[in-house]
Short mmCIF file of C-alpha atoms and ligand atoms in Angstrom, two decimals:
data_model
loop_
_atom_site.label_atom_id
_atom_site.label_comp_id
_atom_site.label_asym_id
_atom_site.label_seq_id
_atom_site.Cartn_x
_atom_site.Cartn_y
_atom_site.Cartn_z
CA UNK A 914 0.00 0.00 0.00
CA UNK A 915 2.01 3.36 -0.91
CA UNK A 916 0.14 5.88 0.80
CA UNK A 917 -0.32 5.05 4.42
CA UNK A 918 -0.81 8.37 5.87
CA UNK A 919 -4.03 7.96 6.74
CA UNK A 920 -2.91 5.89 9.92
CA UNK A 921 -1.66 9.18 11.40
CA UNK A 922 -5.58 10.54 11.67
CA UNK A 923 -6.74 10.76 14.90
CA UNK A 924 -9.40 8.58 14.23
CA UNK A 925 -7.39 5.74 14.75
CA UNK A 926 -5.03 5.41 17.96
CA UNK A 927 -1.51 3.86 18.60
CA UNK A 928 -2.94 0.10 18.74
CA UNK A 929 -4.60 0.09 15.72
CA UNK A 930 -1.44 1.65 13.88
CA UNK A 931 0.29 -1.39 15.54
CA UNK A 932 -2.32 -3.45 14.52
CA UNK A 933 -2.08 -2.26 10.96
CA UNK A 934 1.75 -2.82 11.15
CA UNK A 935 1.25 -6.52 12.32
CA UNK A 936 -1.13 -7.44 10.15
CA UNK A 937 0.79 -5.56 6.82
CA UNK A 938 4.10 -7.76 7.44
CA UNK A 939 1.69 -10.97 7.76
CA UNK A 940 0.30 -10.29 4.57
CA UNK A 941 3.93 -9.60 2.99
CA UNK A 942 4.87 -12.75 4.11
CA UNK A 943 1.72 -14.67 3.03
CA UNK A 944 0.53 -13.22 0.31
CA UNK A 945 0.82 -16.05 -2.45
CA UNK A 946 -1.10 -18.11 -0.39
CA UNK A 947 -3.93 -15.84 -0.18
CA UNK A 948 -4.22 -14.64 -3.46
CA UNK A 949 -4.77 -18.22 -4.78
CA UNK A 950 -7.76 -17.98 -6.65
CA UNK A 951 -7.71 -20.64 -8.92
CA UNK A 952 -8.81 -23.90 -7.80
CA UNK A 953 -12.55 -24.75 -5.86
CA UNK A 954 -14.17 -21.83 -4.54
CA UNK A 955 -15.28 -23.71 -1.28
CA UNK A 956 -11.96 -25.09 -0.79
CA UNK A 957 -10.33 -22.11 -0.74
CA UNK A 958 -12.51 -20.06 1.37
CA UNK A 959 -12.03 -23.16 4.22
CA UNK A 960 -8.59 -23.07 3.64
CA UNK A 961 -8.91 -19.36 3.91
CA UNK A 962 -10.78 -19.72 7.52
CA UNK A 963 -8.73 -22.05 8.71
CA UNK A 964 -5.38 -19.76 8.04
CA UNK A 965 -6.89 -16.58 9.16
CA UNK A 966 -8.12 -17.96 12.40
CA UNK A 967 -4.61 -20.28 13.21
CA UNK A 968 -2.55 -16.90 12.78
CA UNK A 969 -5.29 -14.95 15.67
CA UNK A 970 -6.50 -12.35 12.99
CA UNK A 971 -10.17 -13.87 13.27
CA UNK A 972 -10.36 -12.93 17.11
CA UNK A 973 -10.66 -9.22 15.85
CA UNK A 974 -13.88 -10.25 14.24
CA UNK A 975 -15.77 -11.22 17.55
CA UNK A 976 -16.90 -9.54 20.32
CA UNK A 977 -15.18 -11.21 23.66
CA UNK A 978 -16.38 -10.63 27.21
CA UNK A 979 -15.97 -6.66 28.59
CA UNK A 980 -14.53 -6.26 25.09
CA UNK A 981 -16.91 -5.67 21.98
CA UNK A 982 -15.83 -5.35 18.43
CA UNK A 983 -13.72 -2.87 17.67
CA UNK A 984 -14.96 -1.72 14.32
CA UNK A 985 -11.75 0.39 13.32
CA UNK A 986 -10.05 -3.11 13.56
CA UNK A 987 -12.75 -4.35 11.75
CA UNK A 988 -11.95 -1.81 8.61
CA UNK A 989 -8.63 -1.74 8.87
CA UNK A 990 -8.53 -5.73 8.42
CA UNK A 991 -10.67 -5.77 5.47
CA UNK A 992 -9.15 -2.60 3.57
CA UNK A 993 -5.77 -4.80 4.03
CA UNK A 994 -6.67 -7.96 3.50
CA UNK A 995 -9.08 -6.54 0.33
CA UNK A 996 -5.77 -5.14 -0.71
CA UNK A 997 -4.43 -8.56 -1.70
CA UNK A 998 -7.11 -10.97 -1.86
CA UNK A 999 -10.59 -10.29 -2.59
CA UNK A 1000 -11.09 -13.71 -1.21
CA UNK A 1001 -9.15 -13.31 1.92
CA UNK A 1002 -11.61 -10.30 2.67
CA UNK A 1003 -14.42 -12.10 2.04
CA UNK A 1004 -13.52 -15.05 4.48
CA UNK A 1005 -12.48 -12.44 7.35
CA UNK A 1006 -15.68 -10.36 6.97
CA UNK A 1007 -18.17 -12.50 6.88
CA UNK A 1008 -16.88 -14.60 10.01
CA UNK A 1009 -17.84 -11.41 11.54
CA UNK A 1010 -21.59 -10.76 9.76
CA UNK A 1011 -22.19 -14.38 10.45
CA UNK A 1012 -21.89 -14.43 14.09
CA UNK A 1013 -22.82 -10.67 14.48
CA UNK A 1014 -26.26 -11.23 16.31
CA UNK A 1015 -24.53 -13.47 18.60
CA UNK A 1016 -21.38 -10.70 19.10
CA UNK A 1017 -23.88 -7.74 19.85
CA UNK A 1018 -27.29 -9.75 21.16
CA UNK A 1019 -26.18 -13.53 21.98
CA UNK A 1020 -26.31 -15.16 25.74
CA UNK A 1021 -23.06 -16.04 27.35
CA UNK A 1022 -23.71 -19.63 26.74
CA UNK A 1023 -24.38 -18.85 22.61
CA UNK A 1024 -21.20 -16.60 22.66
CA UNK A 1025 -19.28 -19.79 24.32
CA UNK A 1026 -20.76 -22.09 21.93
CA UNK A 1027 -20.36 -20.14 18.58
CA UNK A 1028 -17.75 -17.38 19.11
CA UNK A 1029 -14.75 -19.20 20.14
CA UNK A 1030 -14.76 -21.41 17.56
CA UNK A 1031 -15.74 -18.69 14.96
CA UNK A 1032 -12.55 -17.09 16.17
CA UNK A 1033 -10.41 -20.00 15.94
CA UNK A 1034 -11.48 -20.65 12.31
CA UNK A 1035 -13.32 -23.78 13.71
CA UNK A 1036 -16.63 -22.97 12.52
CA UNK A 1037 -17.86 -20.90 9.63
CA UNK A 1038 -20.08 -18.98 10.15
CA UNK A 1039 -23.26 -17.00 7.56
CA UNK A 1040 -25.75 -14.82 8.05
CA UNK A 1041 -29.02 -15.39 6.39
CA UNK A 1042 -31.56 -12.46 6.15
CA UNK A 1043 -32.66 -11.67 2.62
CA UNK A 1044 -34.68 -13.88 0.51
CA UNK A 1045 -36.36 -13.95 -3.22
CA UNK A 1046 -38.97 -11.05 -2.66
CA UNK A 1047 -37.47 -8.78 0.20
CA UNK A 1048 -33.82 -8.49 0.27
CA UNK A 1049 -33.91 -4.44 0.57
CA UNK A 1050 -37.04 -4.60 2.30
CA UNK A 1051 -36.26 -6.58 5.49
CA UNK A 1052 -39.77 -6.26 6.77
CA UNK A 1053 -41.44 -8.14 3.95
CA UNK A 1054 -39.77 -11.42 4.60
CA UNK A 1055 -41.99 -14.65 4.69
CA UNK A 1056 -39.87 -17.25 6.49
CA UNK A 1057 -41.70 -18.51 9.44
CA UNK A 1058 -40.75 -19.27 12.59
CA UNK A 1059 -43.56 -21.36 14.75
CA UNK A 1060 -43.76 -22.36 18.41
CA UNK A 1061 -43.20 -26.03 18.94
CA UNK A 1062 -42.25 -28.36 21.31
CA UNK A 1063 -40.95 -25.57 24.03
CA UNK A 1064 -38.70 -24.88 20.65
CA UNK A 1065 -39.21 -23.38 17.23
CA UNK A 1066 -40.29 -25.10 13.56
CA UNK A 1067 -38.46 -23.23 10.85
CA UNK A 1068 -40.14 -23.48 7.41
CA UNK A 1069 -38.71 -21.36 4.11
CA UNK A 1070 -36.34 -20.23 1.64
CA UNK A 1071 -33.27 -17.14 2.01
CA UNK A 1072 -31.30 -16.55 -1.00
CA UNK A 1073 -27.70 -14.52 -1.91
CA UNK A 1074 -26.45 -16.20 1.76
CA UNK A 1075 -22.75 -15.81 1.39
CA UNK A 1076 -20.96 -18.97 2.97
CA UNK A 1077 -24.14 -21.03 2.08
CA UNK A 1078 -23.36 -24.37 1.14
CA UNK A 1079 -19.50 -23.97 3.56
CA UNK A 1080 -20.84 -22.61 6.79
CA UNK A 1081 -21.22 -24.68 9.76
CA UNK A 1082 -24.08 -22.33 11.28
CA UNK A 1083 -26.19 -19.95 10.08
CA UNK A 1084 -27.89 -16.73 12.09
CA UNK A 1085 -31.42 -17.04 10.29
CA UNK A 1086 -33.95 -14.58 10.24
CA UNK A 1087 -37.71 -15.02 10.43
CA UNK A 1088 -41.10 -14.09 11.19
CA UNK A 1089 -42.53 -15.17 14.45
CA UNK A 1090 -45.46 -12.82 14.03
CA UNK A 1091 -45.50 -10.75 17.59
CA UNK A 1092 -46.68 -7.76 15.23
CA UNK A 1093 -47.14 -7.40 11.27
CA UNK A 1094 -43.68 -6.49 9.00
CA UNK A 1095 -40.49 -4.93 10.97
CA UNK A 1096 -41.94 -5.90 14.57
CA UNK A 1097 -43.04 -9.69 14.02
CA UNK A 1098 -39.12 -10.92 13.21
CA UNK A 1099 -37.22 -12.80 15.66
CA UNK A 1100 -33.29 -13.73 15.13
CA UNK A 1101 -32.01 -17.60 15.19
CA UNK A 1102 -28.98 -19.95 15.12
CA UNK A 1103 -29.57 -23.01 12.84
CA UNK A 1104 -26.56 -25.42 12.64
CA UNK A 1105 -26.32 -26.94 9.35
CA UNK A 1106 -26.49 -30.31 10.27
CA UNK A 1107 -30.38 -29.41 11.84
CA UNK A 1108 -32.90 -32.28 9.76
CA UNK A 1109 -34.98 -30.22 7.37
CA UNK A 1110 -32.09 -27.51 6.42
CA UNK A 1111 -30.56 -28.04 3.08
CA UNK A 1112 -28.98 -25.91 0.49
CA UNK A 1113 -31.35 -26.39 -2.25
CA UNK A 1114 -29.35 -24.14 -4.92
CA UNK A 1115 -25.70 -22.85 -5.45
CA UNK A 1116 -25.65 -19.23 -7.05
CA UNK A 1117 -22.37 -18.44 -9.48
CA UNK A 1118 -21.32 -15.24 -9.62
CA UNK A 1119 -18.71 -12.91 -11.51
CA UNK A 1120 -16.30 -12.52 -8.29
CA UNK A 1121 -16.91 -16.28 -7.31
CA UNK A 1122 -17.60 -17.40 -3.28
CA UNK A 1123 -19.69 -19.54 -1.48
CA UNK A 1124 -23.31 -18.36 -2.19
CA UNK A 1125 -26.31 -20.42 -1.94
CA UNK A 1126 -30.30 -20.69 -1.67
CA UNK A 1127 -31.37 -22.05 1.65
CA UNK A 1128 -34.26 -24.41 2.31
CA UNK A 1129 -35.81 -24.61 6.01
CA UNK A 1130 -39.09 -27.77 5.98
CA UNK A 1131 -40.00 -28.61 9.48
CA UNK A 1132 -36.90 -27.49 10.46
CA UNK A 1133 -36.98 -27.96 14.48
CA UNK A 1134 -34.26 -25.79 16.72
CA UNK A 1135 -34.75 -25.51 20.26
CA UNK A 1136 -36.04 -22.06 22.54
CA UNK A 1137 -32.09 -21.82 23.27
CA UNK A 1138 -31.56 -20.88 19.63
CA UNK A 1139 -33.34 -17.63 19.93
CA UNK A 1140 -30.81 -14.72 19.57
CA UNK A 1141 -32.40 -11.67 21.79
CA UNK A 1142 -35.72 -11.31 22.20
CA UNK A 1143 -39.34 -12.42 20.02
CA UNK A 1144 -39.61 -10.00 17.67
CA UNK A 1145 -36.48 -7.70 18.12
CA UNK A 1146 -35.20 -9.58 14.76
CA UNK A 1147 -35.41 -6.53 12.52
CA UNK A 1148 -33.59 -4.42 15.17
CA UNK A 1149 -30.82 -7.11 15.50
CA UNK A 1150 -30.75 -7.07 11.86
CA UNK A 1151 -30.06 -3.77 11.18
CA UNK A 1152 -27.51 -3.13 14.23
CA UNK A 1153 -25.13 -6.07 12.78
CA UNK A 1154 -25.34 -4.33 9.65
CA UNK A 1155 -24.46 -1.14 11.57
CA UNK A 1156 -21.63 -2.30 12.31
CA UNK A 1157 -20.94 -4.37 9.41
CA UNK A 1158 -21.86 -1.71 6.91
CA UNK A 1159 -18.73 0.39 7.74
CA UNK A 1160 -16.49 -2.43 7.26
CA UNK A 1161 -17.80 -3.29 3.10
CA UNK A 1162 -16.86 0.46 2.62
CA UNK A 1163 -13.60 -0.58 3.79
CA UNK A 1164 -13.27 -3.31 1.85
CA UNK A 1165 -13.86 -1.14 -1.19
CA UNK A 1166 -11.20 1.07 0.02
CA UNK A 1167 -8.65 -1.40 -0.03
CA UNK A 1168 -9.73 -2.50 -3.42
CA UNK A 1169 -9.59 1.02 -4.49
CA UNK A 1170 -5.70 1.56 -3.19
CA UNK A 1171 -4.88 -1.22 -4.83
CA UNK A 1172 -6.19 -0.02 -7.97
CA UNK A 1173 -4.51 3.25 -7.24
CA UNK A 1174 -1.53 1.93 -6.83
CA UNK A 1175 -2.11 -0.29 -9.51
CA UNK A 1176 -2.79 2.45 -12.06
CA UNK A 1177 0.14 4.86 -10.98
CA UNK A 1178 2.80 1.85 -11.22
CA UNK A 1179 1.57 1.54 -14.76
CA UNK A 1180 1.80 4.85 -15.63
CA UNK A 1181 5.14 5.70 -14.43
CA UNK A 1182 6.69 2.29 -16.28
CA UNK A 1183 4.68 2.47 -19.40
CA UNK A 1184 5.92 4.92 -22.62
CA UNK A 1185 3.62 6.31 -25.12
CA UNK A 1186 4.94 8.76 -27.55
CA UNK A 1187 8.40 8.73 -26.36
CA UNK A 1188 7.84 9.17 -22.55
CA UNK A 1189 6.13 7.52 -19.52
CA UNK A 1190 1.84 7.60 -19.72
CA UNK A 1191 2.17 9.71 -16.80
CA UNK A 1192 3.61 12.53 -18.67
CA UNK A 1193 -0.08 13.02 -20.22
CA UNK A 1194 -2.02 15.55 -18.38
CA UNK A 1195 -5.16 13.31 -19.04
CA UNK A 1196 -3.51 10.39 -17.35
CA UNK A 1197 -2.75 12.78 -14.14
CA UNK A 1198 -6.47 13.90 -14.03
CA UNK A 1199 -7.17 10.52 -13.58
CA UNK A 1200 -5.06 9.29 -10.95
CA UNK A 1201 -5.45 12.96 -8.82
CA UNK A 1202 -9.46 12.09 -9.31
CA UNK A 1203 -8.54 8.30 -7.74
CA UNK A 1204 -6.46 9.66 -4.98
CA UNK A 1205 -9.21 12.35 -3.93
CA UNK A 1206 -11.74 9.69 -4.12
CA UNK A 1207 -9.85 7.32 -1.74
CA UNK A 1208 -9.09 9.60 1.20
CA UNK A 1209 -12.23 11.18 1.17
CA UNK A 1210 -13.86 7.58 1.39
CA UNK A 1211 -10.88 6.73 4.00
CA UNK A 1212 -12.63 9.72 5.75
CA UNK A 1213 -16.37 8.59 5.59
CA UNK A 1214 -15.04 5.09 6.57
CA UNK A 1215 -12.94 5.60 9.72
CA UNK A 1216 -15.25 8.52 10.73
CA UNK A 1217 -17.82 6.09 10.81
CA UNK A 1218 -15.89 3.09 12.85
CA UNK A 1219 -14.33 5.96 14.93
CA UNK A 1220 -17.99 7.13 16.08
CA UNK A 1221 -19.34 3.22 16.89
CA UNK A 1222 -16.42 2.52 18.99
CA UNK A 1223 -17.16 6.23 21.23
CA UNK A 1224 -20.08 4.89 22.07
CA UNK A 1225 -22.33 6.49 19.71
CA UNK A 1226 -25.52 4.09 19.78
CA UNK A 1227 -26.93 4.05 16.24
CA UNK A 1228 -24.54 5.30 13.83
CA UNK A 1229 -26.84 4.08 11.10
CA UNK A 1230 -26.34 7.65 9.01
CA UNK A 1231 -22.15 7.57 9.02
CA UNK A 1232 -22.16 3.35 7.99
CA UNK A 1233 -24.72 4.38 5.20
CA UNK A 1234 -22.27 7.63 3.93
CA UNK A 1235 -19.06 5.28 4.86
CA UNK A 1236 -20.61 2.28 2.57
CA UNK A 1237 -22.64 4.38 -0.35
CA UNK A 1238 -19.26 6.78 -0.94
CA UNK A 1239 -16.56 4.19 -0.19
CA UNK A 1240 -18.13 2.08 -2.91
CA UNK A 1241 -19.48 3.84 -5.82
CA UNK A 1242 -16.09 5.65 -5.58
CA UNK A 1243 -14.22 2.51 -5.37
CA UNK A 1244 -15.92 1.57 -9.07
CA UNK A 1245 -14.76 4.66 -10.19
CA UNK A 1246 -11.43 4.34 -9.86
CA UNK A 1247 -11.10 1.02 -11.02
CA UNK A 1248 -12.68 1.58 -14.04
CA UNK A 1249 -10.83 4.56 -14.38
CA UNK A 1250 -7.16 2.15 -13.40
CA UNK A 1251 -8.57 -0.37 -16.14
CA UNK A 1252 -8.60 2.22 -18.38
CA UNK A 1253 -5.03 3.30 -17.58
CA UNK A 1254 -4.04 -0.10 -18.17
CA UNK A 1255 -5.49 -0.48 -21.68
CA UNK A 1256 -6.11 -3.60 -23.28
CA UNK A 1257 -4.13 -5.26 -20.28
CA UNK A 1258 -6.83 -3.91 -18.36
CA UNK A 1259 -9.12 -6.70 -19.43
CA UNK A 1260 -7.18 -9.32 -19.34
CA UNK A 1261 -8.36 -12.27 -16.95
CA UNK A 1262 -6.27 -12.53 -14.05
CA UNK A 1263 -4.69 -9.26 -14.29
CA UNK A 1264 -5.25 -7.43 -10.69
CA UNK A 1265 -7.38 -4.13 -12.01
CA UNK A 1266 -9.55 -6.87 -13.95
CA UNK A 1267 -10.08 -9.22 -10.92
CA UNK A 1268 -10.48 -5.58 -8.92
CA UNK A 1269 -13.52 -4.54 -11.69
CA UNK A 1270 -15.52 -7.85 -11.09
CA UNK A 1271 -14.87 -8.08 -7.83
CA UNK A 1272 -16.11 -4.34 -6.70
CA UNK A 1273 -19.31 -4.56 -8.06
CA UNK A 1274 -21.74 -6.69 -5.48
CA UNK A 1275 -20.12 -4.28 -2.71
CA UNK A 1276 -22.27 -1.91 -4.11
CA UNK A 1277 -25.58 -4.39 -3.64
CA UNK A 1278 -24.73 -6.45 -0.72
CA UNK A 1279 -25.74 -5.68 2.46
CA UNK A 1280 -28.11 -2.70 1.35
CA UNK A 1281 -27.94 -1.37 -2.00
CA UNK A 1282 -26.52 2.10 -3.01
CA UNK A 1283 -29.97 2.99 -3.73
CA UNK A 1284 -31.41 1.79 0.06
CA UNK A 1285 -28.05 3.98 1.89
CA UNK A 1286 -29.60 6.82 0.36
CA UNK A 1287 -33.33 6.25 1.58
CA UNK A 1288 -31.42 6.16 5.08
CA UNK A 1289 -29.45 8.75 4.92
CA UNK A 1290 -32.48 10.73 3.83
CA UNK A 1291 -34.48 9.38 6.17
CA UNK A 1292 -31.93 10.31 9.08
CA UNK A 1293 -31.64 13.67 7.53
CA UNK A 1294 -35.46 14.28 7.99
CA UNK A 1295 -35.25 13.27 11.77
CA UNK A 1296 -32.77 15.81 12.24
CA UNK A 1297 -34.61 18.64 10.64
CA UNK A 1298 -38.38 17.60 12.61
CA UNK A 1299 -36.47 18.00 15.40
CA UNK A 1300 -34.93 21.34 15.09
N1 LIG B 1359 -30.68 0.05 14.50
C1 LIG B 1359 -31.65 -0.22 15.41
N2 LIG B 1359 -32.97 -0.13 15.11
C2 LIG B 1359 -33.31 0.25 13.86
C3 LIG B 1359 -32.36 0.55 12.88
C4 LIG B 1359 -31.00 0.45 13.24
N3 LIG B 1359 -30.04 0.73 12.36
N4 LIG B 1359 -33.00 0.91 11.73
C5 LIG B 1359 -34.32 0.84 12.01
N5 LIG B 1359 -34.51 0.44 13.27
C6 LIG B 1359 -35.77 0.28 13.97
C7 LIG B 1359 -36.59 1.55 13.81
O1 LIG B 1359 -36.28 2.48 14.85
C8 LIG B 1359 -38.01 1.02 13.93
O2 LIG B 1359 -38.35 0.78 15.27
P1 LIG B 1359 -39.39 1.76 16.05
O3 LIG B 1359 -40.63 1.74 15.23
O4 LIG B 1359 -39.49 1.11 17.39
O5 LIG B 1359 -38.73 3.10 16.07
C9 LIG B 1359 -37.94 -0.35 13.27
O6 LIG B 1359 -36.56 -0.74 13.34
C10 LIG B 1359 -38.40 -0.31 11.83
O7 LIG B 1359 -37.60 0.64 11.14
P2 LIG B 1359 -38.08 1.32 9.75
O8 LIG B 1359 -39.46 1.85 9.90
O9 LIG B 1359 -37.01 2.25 9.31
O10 LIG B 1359 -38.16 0.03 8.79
P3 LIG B 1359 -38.25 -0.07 7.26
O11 LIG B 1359 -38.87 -1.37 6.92
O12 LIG B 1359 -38.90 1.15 6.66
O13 LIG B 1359 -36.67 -0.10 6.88
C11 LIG B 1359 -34.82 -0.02 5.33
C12 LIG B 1359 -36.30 0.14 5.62
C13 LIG B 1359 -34.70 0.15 3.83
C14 LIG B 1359 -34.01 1.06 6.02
C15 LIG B 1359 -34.29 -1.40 5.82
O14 LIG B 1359 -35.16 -2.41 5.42
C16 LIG B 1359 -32.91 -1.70 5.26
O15 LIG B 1359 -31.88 -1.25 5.76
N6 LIG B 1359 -32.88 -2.52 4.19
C17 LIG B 1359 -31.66 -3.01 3.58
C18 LIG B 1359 -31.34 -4.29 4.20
C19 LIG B 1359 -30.15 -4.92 3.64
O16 LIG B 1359 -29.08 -4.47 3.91
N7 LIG B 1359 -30.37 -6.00 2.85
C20 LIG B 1359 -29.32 -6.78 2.35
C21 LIG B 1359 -29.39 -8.12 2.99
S1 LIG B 1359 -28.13 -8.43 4.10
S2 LIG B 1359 -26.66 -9.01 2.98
#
């Protein structure tokens, strides 16, 4: 990463810039072995677990006792790790998402079950909340959750469930019907070995991972599997991705350096019409556009983590700025590095080409562009009804 300046801000203190050290020199010295994306998707998303969790960087993804998550670690990891392996990212983050309810909401014996073993790289983990008709709007889902035997009988579908098909448990969303839409949803673990769960389609996509339909028929878990209260689901929902949301804008920052640094390499080593690309004052619009649209999404993005970890209750408006900026912005400068690199730009396998497929479901995943915006407007209107 060439610019690392932006550890200095005071948004961050000494142990994160120790943290960002550590974590740098790891990847130096492992870097081959997770940018290997050839091969079997699953297998190299265990593999990818299992390495991040043996070497302790998966702890940072939990919430321990007295400690919570420390979303600044959280960003820093995945603008790192998204540096050099789109994959690697994808394996830290969603360790985190997956368990998430049972970090923030989870009893001490479902945060001794699930989160030490999450952390260890023991257990996947997924989160399952959207399905075929209400993946931006949470309060329309149709998965039901019924009282049975002291316990609960799961019956539905979820779709786009990263880690579906690899994850050892998922935290499953669905309506237990205290009240109609946002109030009747209640939050639950299902293992994946429960009779009646199955993964009843795997989904490819252009940045391939684990991703999978899920199929819940009669699917009995026990009272104990409830994450926080009957219908707080929606609220537990939306405070993972709280936190969470923060963190993808992260990851798109990291994707963005990389193109950055991508696209200036190239244009300092390449000649056209007798001297280096970066000679053309075209060329330099382009990369001073990239390198204003990085630190001002570094800005949204650890202003953001900086205000969760104060204490600041619902930072729902700076996680919607952090993800909506940090990722339309991070397509922009890709596209603009691919087009820096030319023809190579296209080339399979070439980083800025990986970097162009693999940017784009940031900017879906985990609420749409278009859905950060009806928040951020919606927060904006609460401010002004109350002045
Ligand atoms: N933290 C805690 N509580 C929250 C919250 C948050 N971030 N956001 C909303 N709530 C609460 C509200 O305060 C409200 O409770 P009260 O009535 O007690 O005040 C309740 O939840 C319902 O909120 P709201 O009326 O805003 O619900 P909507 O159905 O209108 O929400 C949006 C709409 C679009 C904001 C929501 O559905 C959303 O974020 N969708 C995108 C989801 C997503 O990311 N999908 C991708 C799948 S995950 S990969």
């Amino acid at each position: 990463m060439a610019d690392t300046t932006y550890l200095t801000w005071p948004f961050l203190d000494d142990r994160h810039r120790g943290f960002a050290a550590d974590l740098s020199a790891w990847i130096g010295a492992n870097t081959a072995a997770l940018d290997a994306h050839d091969g079997d998707v699953d297998d190299i998303c265990r593999g990818l677990v299992k390495k991040l969790g043996d070497a302790g960087w998966l702890k940072h993804a939990v919430a321990h006792p007295g400690k919570p998550i420390d979303v600044r670690t959280l960003c820093l990891a995945r603008e790192h790790l998204a540096y050099c392996s789109g994959l690697a990212d994808f394996a830290f983050a969603m360790q985190g998402l997956g368990s998430g309810a049972i970090s923030l909401f989870g009893t001490d014996a479902q945060r001794a079950a699930y989160l030490g073993p999450v952390a260890a790289g023991k257990k996947i983990a997924a989160f399952a909340l959207s399905e075929k008709n209400a993946g931006s709007d949470v309060a329309a889902l149709a998965m039901t959750a019924e009282d049975a035997d002291g316990g609960f009988v799961l019956n539905g579908e979820k779709t786009w469930i990263s880690n579906g098909g690899i994850a050892d448990f998922y935290c499953v969303f669905a309506r237990t019907g205290e009240a109609p839409g946002a109030k009747g949803l209640s939050a639950f673990i299902v293992d994946a070995d429960t009779p009646g769960f199955s993964i009843s389609e795997r989904i490819t996509v252009s940045a391939p991972h684990p991703l999978a339909t899920l199929s819940f028929k009669d699917c009995r878990i026990p009272a104990t599997a409830l994450i926080g209260g009957r219908g707080e689901g929606f609220k537990i929902a939306m405070s993972v991705l709280d936190v969470f949301r923060s963190t993808v804008g992260a990851a798109a920052l990291g994707f963005a350096r990389r193109a950055l640094d991508e696209a200036a390499g190239r244009a300092i080593d390449r000649k056209l019409f007798g001297a280096p690309l970066f000679d053309l004052q075209m060329v330099q619009a382009y990369l001073a556009e990239m390198a204003v649209e990085v630190d001002a999404s570094a800005l949204l993005v650890y202003r953001a983590a900086w205000a969760k970890d104060s204490g600041q209750p619902r930072v729902t408006r700076e996680a919607a700025m952090a993800k909506l900026y940090a990722t339309d912005n991070a397509q922009k400068v890709i596209d603009k590095a691919v087009q820096i690199f030319g023809g190579m730009g296209v080339v399979s396998g070439v980083p800025v080409e990986r970097l162009y497929r693999e940017i784009r479901s940031l900017r879906i995943y985990e609420g749409a562009s278009e859905v950060q915006k009806v928040v951020i407007a919606r927060q904006l209107a609460a401010g002004y009804a109350k002045t």
